[in-house]
């Protein structure tokens, strides 16, 4: 993140920035958030759909808001909303990957999205992809960058279920 603000070529060079950290809503708070929003705009959504949404979005406020807005204003169906959200997240990942010289990031993201989280297996699969051994440092640097950008957490899990889905399709 700091590279954007410290690069003289960037339109944001020299500008101040603030980091906003949001927490996931609990299942109960997610349902309450959606129900209240739909109530305010006079839209009825059945509990089955709300439960599915909460299960899939795992309390991420931004995606809950995206769903609520898309469902209430556009009257769109659940499948199209999720597909559009995944496409948006994929675009963001592609933009992130454009800034990385190494194709390793794409491979690691796909491996993590497929459930590979054990260090040794992750490294072996990356070596298989590259066709040659890599140092531990290489994998460490890739994972550290993904963590620094809040794409994954310390347990090598995606921090956002929609981004995880998007990474599967890279």
PDB file of C-alpha atoms in Angstrom:
ATOM      1  CA  UNK A   1       0.000   0.000   0.000  1.00  0.00           C
ATOM      2  CA  UNK A   2       2.740   2.439   0.862  1.00  0.00           C
ATOM      3  CA  UNK A   3       4.278   1.979  -2.596  1.00  0.00           C
ATOM      4  CA  UNK A   4       1.263   3.724  -4.133  1.00  0.00           C
ATOM      5  CA  UNK A   5       1.760   6.745  -1.910  1.00  0.00           C
ATOM      6  CA  UNK A   6       5.558   6.843  -2.104  1.00  0.00           C
ATOM      7  CA  UNK A   7       5.879   6.453  -5.887  1.00  0.00           C
ATOM      8  CA  UNK A   8       6.384   9.880  -7.515  1.00  0.00           C
ATOM      9  CA  UNK A   9       4.669   8.553 -10.676  1.00  0.00           C
ATOM     10  CA  UNK A  10       1.473   7.758  -8.768  1.00  0.00           C
ATOM     11  CA  UNK A  11      -1.356  10.301  -8.777  1.00  0.00           C
ATOM     12  CA  UNK A  12      -1.623   9.642  -5.031  1.00  0.00           C
ATOM     13  CA  UNK A  13       2.038  10.529  -4.365  1.00  0.00           C
ATOM     14  CA  UNK A  14       2.463  12.635  -1.262  1.00  0.00           C
ATOM     15  CA  UNK A  15      -1.138  12.281  -0.147  1.00  0.00           C
ATOM     16  CA  UNK A  16      -2.107  11.227   3.312  1.00  0.00           C
ATOM     17  CA  UNK A  17      -4.052   8.045   3.764  1.00  0.00           C
ATOM     18  CA  UNK A  18      -5.933   6.373   6.542  1.00  0.00           C
ATOM     19  CA  UNK A  19      -6.458   2.689   7.003  1.00  0.00           C
ATOM     20  CA  UNK A  20      -9.990   1.604   7.832  1.00  0.00           C
ATOM     21  CA  UNK A  21     -10.263  -1.777   9.469  1.00  0.00           C
ATOM     22  CA  UNK A  22     -13.648  -3.431   9.607  1.00  0.00           C
ATOM     23  CA  UNK A  23     -14.541  -6.602  11.409  1.00  0.00           C
ATOM     24  CA  UNK A  24     -16.744  -9.368  10.156  1.00  0.00           C
ATOM     25  CA  UNK A  25     -20.261  -9.352  11.418  1.00  0.00           C
ATOM     26  CA  UNK A  26     -21.448 -12.380  13.323  1.00  0.00           C
ATOM     27  CA  UNK A  27     -24.133 -14.516  11.721  1.00  0.00           C
ATOM     28  CA  UNK A  28     -26.747 -12.904  13.935  1.00  0.00           C
ATOM     29  CA  UNK A  29     -25.567  -9.358  13.173  1.00  0.00           C
ATOM     30  CA  UNK A  30     -25.347 -10.136   9.443  1.00  0.00           C
ATOM     31  CA  UNK A  31     -28.966 -11.283   9.381  1.00  0.00           C
ATOM     32  CA  UNK A  32     -30.063  -8.271  11.420  1.00  0.00           C
ATOM     33  CA  UNK A  33     -28.108  -5.928   9.098  1.00  0.00           C
ATOM     34  CA  UNK A  34     -29.781  -7.370   5.991  1.00  0.00           C
ATOM     35  CA  UNK A  35     -33.269  -7.563   7.475  1.00  0.00           C
ATOM     36  CA  UNK A  36     -33.127  -3.981   8.679  1.00  0.00           C
ATOM     37  CA  UNK A  37     -31.847  -2.739   5.336  1.00  0.00           C
ATOM     38  CA  UNK A  38     -34.536  -4.567   3.397  1.00  0.00           C
ATOM     39  CA  UNK A  39     -37.171  -3.351   5.852  1.00  0.00           C
ATOM     40  CA  UNK A  40     -36.067   0.255   5.328  1.00  0.00           C
ATOM     41  CA  UNK A  41     -36.507  -0.002   1.565  1.00  0.00           C
ATOM     42  CA  UNK A  42     -39.663  -2.107   1.742  1.00  0.00           C
ATOM     43  CA  UNK A  43     -38.285  -5.262   0.130  1.00  0.00           C
ATOM     44  CA  UNK A  44     -39.147  -8.724   1.374  1.00  0.00           C
ATOM     45  CA  UNK A  45     -36.571 -11.486   1.103  1.00  0.00           C
ATOM     46  CA  UNK A  46     -37.267 -14.943   2.476  1.00  0.00           C
ATOM     47  CA  UNK A  47     -35.227 -16.337   5.355  1.00  0.00           C
ATOM     48  CA  UNK A  48     -33.834 -19.169   3.246  1.00  0.00           C
ATOM     49  CA  UNK A  49     -32.174 -16.733   0.874  1.00  0.00           C
ATOM     50  CA  UNK A  50     -30.888 -14.559   3.716  1.00  0.00           C
ATOM     51  CA  UNK A  51     -29.383 -17.576   5.433  1.00  0.00           C
ATOM     52  CA  UNK A  52     -27.652 -18.658   2.222  1.00  0.00           C
ATOM     53  CA  UNK A  53     -26.266 -15.157   1.708  1.00  0.00           C
ATOM     54  CA  UNK A  54     -24.958 -14.953   5.258  1.00  0.00           C
ATOM     55  CA  UNK A  55     -23.377 -18.407   4.931  1.00  0.00           C
ATOM     56  CA  UNK A  56     -21.632 -17.490   1.691  1.00  0.00           C
ATOM     57  CA  UNK A  57     -20.527 -13.965   2.593  1.00  0.00           C
ATOM     58  CA  UNK A  58     -19.240 -14.829   6.057  1.00  0.00           C
ATOM     59  CA  UNK A  59     -19.991 -11.459   7.630  1.00  0.00           C
ATOM     60  CA  UNK A  60     -18.009  -9.299   5.173  1.00  0.00           C
ATOM     61  CA  UNK A  61     -19.810  -5.970   5.432  1.00  0.00           C
ATOM     62  CA  UNK A  62     -18.927  -4.778   1.945  1.00  0.00           C
ATOM     63  CA  UNK A  63     -20.369  -7.857   0.262  1.00  0.00           C
ATOM     64  CA  UNK A  64     -23.436  -7.854   2.492  1.00  0.00           C
ATOM     65  CA  UNK A  65     -24.029  -4.255   1.423  1.00  0.00           C
ATOM     66  CA  UNK A  66     -23.401  -5.102  -2.235  1.00  0.00           C
ATOM     67  CA  UNK A  67     -25.912  -7.939  -2.050  1.00  0.00           C
ATOM     68  CA  UNK A  68     -28.506  -5.832  -0.238  1.00  0.00           C
ATOM     69  CA  UNK A  69     -28.219  -2.965  -2.691  1.00  0.00           C
ATOM     70  CA  UNK A  70     -28.241  -5.221  -5.771  1.00  0.00           C
ATOM     71  CA  UNK A  71     -31.203  -7.191  -4.491  1.00  0.00           C
ATOM     72  CA  UNK A  72     -33.297  -4.220  -3.394  1.00  0.00           C
ATOM     73  CA  UNK A  73     -32.582  -1.660  -6.097  1.00  0.00           C
ATOM     74  CA  UNK A  74     -32.165  -3.921  -9.095  1.00  0.00           C
ATOM     75  CA  UNK A  75     -34.369  -6.752  -7.902  1.00  0.00           C
ATOM     76  CA  UNK A  76     -31.657  -9.090  -9.108  1.00  0.00           C
ATOM     77  CA  UNK A  77     -31.484 -12.758  -8.270  1.00  0.00           C
ATOM     78  CA  UNK A  78     -28.967 -14.284  -5.909  1.00  0.00           C
ATOM     79  CA  UNK A  79     -26.964 -16.139  -8.577  1.00  0.00           C
ATOM     80  CA  UNK A  80     -26.355 -13.080 -10.739  1.00  0.00           C
ATOM     81  CA  UNK A  81     -25.380 -10.991  -7.714  1.00  0.00           C
ATOM     82  CA  UNK A  82     -22.817 -13.580  -6.615  1.00  0.00           C
ATOM     83  CA  UNK A  83     -21.461 -13.980 -10.146  1.00  0.00           C
ATOM     84  CA  UNK A  84     -21.025 -10.218 -10.482  1.00  0.00           C
ATOM     85  CA  UNK A  85     -19.349 -10.012  -7.072  1.00  0.00           C
ATOM     86  CA  UNK A  86     -16.915 -12.783  -8.024  1.00  0.00           C
ATOM     87  CA  UNK A  87     -16.161 -11.018 -11.309  1.00  0.00           C
ATOM     88  CA  UNK A  88     -15.489  -7.765  -9.452  1.00  0.00           C
ATOM     89  CA  UNK A  89     -13.151  -9.565  -7.052  1.00  0.00           C
ATOM     90  CA  UNK A  90     -11.401 -11.301  -9.967  1.00  0.00           C
ATOM     91  CA  UNK A  91     -10.792  -7.917 -11.613  1.00  0.00           C
ATOM     92  CA  UNK A  92      -9.262  -6.665  -8.381  1.00  0.00           C
ATOM     93  CA  UNK A  93      -7.027  -9.730  -8.178  1.00  0.00           C
ATOM     94  CA  UNK A  94      -5.999  -9.251 -11.818  1.00  0.00           C
ATOM     95  CA  UNK A  95      -5.076  -5.631 -11.046  1.00  0.00           C
ATOM     96  CA  UNK A  96      -3.065  -6.819  -8.059  1.00  0.00           C
ATOM     97  CA  UNK A  97      -1.315  -9.429 -10.224  1.00  0.00           C
ATOM     98  CA  UNK A  98      -0.451  -6.861 -12.935  1.00  0.00           C
ATOM     99  CA  UNK A  99       1.797  -5.168 -10.396  1.00  0.00           C
ATOM    100  CA  UNK A 100       3.674  -8.419  -9.706  1.00  0.00           C
ATOM    101  CA  UNK A 101       6.426  -9.487 -12.093  1.00  0.00           C
ATOM    102  CA  UNK A 102       6.303 -13.111 -10.984  1.00  0.00           C
ATOM    103  CA  UNK A 103       3.580 -15.535 -12.082  1.00  0.00           C
ATOM    104  CA  UNK A 104       4.078 -17.256  -8.735  1.00  0.00           C
ATOM    105  CA  UNK A 105       1.415 -15.110  -7.121  1.00  0.00           C
ATOM    106  CA  UNK A 106      -1.266 -16.415  -9.476  1.00  0.00           C
ATOM    107  CA  UNK A 107      -0.204 -20.020  -8.865  1.00  0.00           C
ATOM    108  CA  UNK A 108      -0.096 -19.588  -5.090  1.00  0.00           C
ATOM    109  CA  UNK A 109      -3.519 -17.915  -5.070  1.00  0.00           C
ATOM    110  CA  UNK A 110      -5.017 -20.779  -7.081  1.00  0.00           C
ATOM    111  CA  UNK A 111      -3.373 -23.364  -4.820  1.00  0.00           C
ATOM    112  CA  UNK A 112      -4.627 -21.647  -1.679  1.00  0.00           C
ATOM    113  CA  UNK A 113      -8.121 -21.349  -3.157  1.00  0.00           C
ATOM    114  CA  UNK A 114      -8.107 -25.085  -3.892  1.00  0.00           C
ATOM    115  CA  UNK A 115      -7.360 -25.804  -0.227  1.00  0.00           C
ATOM    116  CA  UNK A 116      -3.580 -26.299  -0.278  1.00  0.00           C
ATOM    117  CA  UNK A 117      -2.346 -24.549   2.888  1.00  0.00           C
ATOM    118  CA  UNK A 118       0.416 -26.792   4.220  1.00  0.00           C
ATOM    119  CA  UNK A 119       3.787 -25.117   3.601  1.00  0.00           C
ATOM    120  CA  UNK A 120       5.621 -28.157   2.238  1.00  0.00           C
ATOM    121  CA  UNK A 121       2.854 -29.114  -0.172  1.00  0.00           C
ATOM    122  CA  UNK A 122       2.431 -25.526  -1.308  1.00  0.00           C
ATOM    123  CA  UNK A 123       6.148 -25.303  -2.016  1.00  0.00           C
ATOM    124  CA  UNK A 124       6.221 -28.655  -3.880  1.00  0.00           C
ATOM    125  CA  UNK A 125       3.257 -27.672  -6.046  1.00  0.00           C
ATOM    126  CA  UNK A 126       4.897 -24.333  -6.861  1.00  0.00           C
ATOM    127  CA  UNK A 127       8.125 -26.143  -7.734  1.00  0.00           C
ATOM    128  CA  UNK A 128       6.146 -28.538  -9.943  1.00  0.00           C
ATOM    129  CA  UNK A 129       4.642 -25.581 -11.742  1.00  0.00           C
ATOM    130  CA  UNK A 130       8.027 -23.934 -12.260  1.00  0.00           C
ATOM    131  CA  UNK A 131       9.832 -27.157 -13.048  1.00  0.00           C
ATOM    132  CA  UNK A 132      12.683 -26.389 -10.672  1.00  0.00           C
ATOM    133  CA  UNK A 133      13.377 -26.029  -6.941  1.00  0.00           C
ATOM    134  CA  UNK A 134      12.632 -22.733  -5.223  1.00  0.00           C
ATOM    135  CA  UNK A 135      13.986 -21.421  -1.963  1.00  0.00           C
ATOM    136  CA  UNK A 136      11.852 -21.133   1.137  1.00  0.00           C
ATOM    137  CA  UNK A 137      12.406 -17.385   0.934  1.00  0.00           C
ATOM    138  CA  UNK A 138      10.618 -17.166  -2.413  1.00  0.00           C
ATOM    139  CA  UNK A 139       7.442 -18.719  -1.053  1.00  0.00           C
ATOM    140  CA  UNK A 140       7.766 -16.738   2.173  1.00  0.00           C
ATOM    141  CA  UNK A 141       7.928 -13.469   0.216  1.00  0.00           C
ATOM    142  CA  UNK A 142       4.858 -14.330  -1.887  1.00  0.00           C
ATOM    143  CA  UNK A 143       2.830 -15.280   1.189  1.00  0.00           C
ATOM    144  CA  UNK A 144       3.998 -12.211   3.099  1.00  0.00           C
ATOM    145  CA  UNK A 145       2.870  -9.955   0.260  1.00  0.00           C
ATOM    146  CA  UNK A 146      -0.533 -11.661   0.127  1.00  0.00           C
ATOM    147  CA  UNK A 147      -0.859 -11.198   3.890  1.00  0.00           C
ATOM    148  CA  UNK A 148       0.268  -7.581   3.708  1.00  0.00           C
ATOM    149  CA  UNK A 149      -2.522  -6.885   1.206  1.00  0.00           C
ATOM    150  CA  UNK A 150      -5.049  -8.693   3.450  1.00  0.00           C
ATOM    151  CA  UNK A 151      -5.798 -11.290   0.805  1.00  0.00           C
ATOM    152  CA  UNK A 152      -4.885 -14.107   3.180  1.00  0.00           C
ATOM    153  CA  UNK A 153      -4.388 -14.322   6.936  1.00  0.00           C
ATOM    154  CA  UNK A 154      -1.674 -15.922   9.061  1.00  0.00           C
ATOM    155  CA  UNK A 155      -3.300 -19.360   8.665  1.00  0.00           C
ATOM    156  CA  UNK A 156      -3.058 -18.945   4.859  1.00  0.00           C
ATOM    157  CA  UNK A 157      -6.834 -18.677   4.582  1.00  0.00           C
ATOM    158  CA  UNK A 158      -8.525 -16.115   2.381  1.00  0.00           C
ATOM    159  CA  UNK A 159      -9.885 -13.194   4.365  1.00  0.00           C
ATOM    160  CA  UNK A 160     -12.797 -12.827   1.953  1.00  0.00           C
ATOM    161  CA  UNK A 161     -14.948 -15.697   0.638  1.00  0.00           C
ATOM    162  CA  UNK A 162     -15.707 -13.897  -2.635  1.00  0.00           C
ATOM    163  CA  UNK A 163     -12.006 -13.276  -3.295  1.00  0.00           C
ATOM    164  CA  UNK A 164     -11.401 -16.968  -2.644  1.00  0.00           C
ATOM    165  CA  UNK A 165     -13.999 -17.876  -5.259  1.00  0.00           C
ATOM    166  CA  UNK A 166     -12.436 -15.378  -7.672  1.00  0.00           C
ATOM    167  CA  UNK A 167      -8.967 -16.870  -7.106  1.00  0.00           C
ATOM    168  CA  UNK A 168     -10.246 -20.312  -8.104  1.00  0.00           C
ATOM    169  CA  UNK A 169     -10.936 -18.917 -11.567  1.00  0.00           C
ATOM    170  CA  UNK A 170      -7.603 -17.207 -12.153  1.00  0.00           C
TER     171      UNK A 170
END
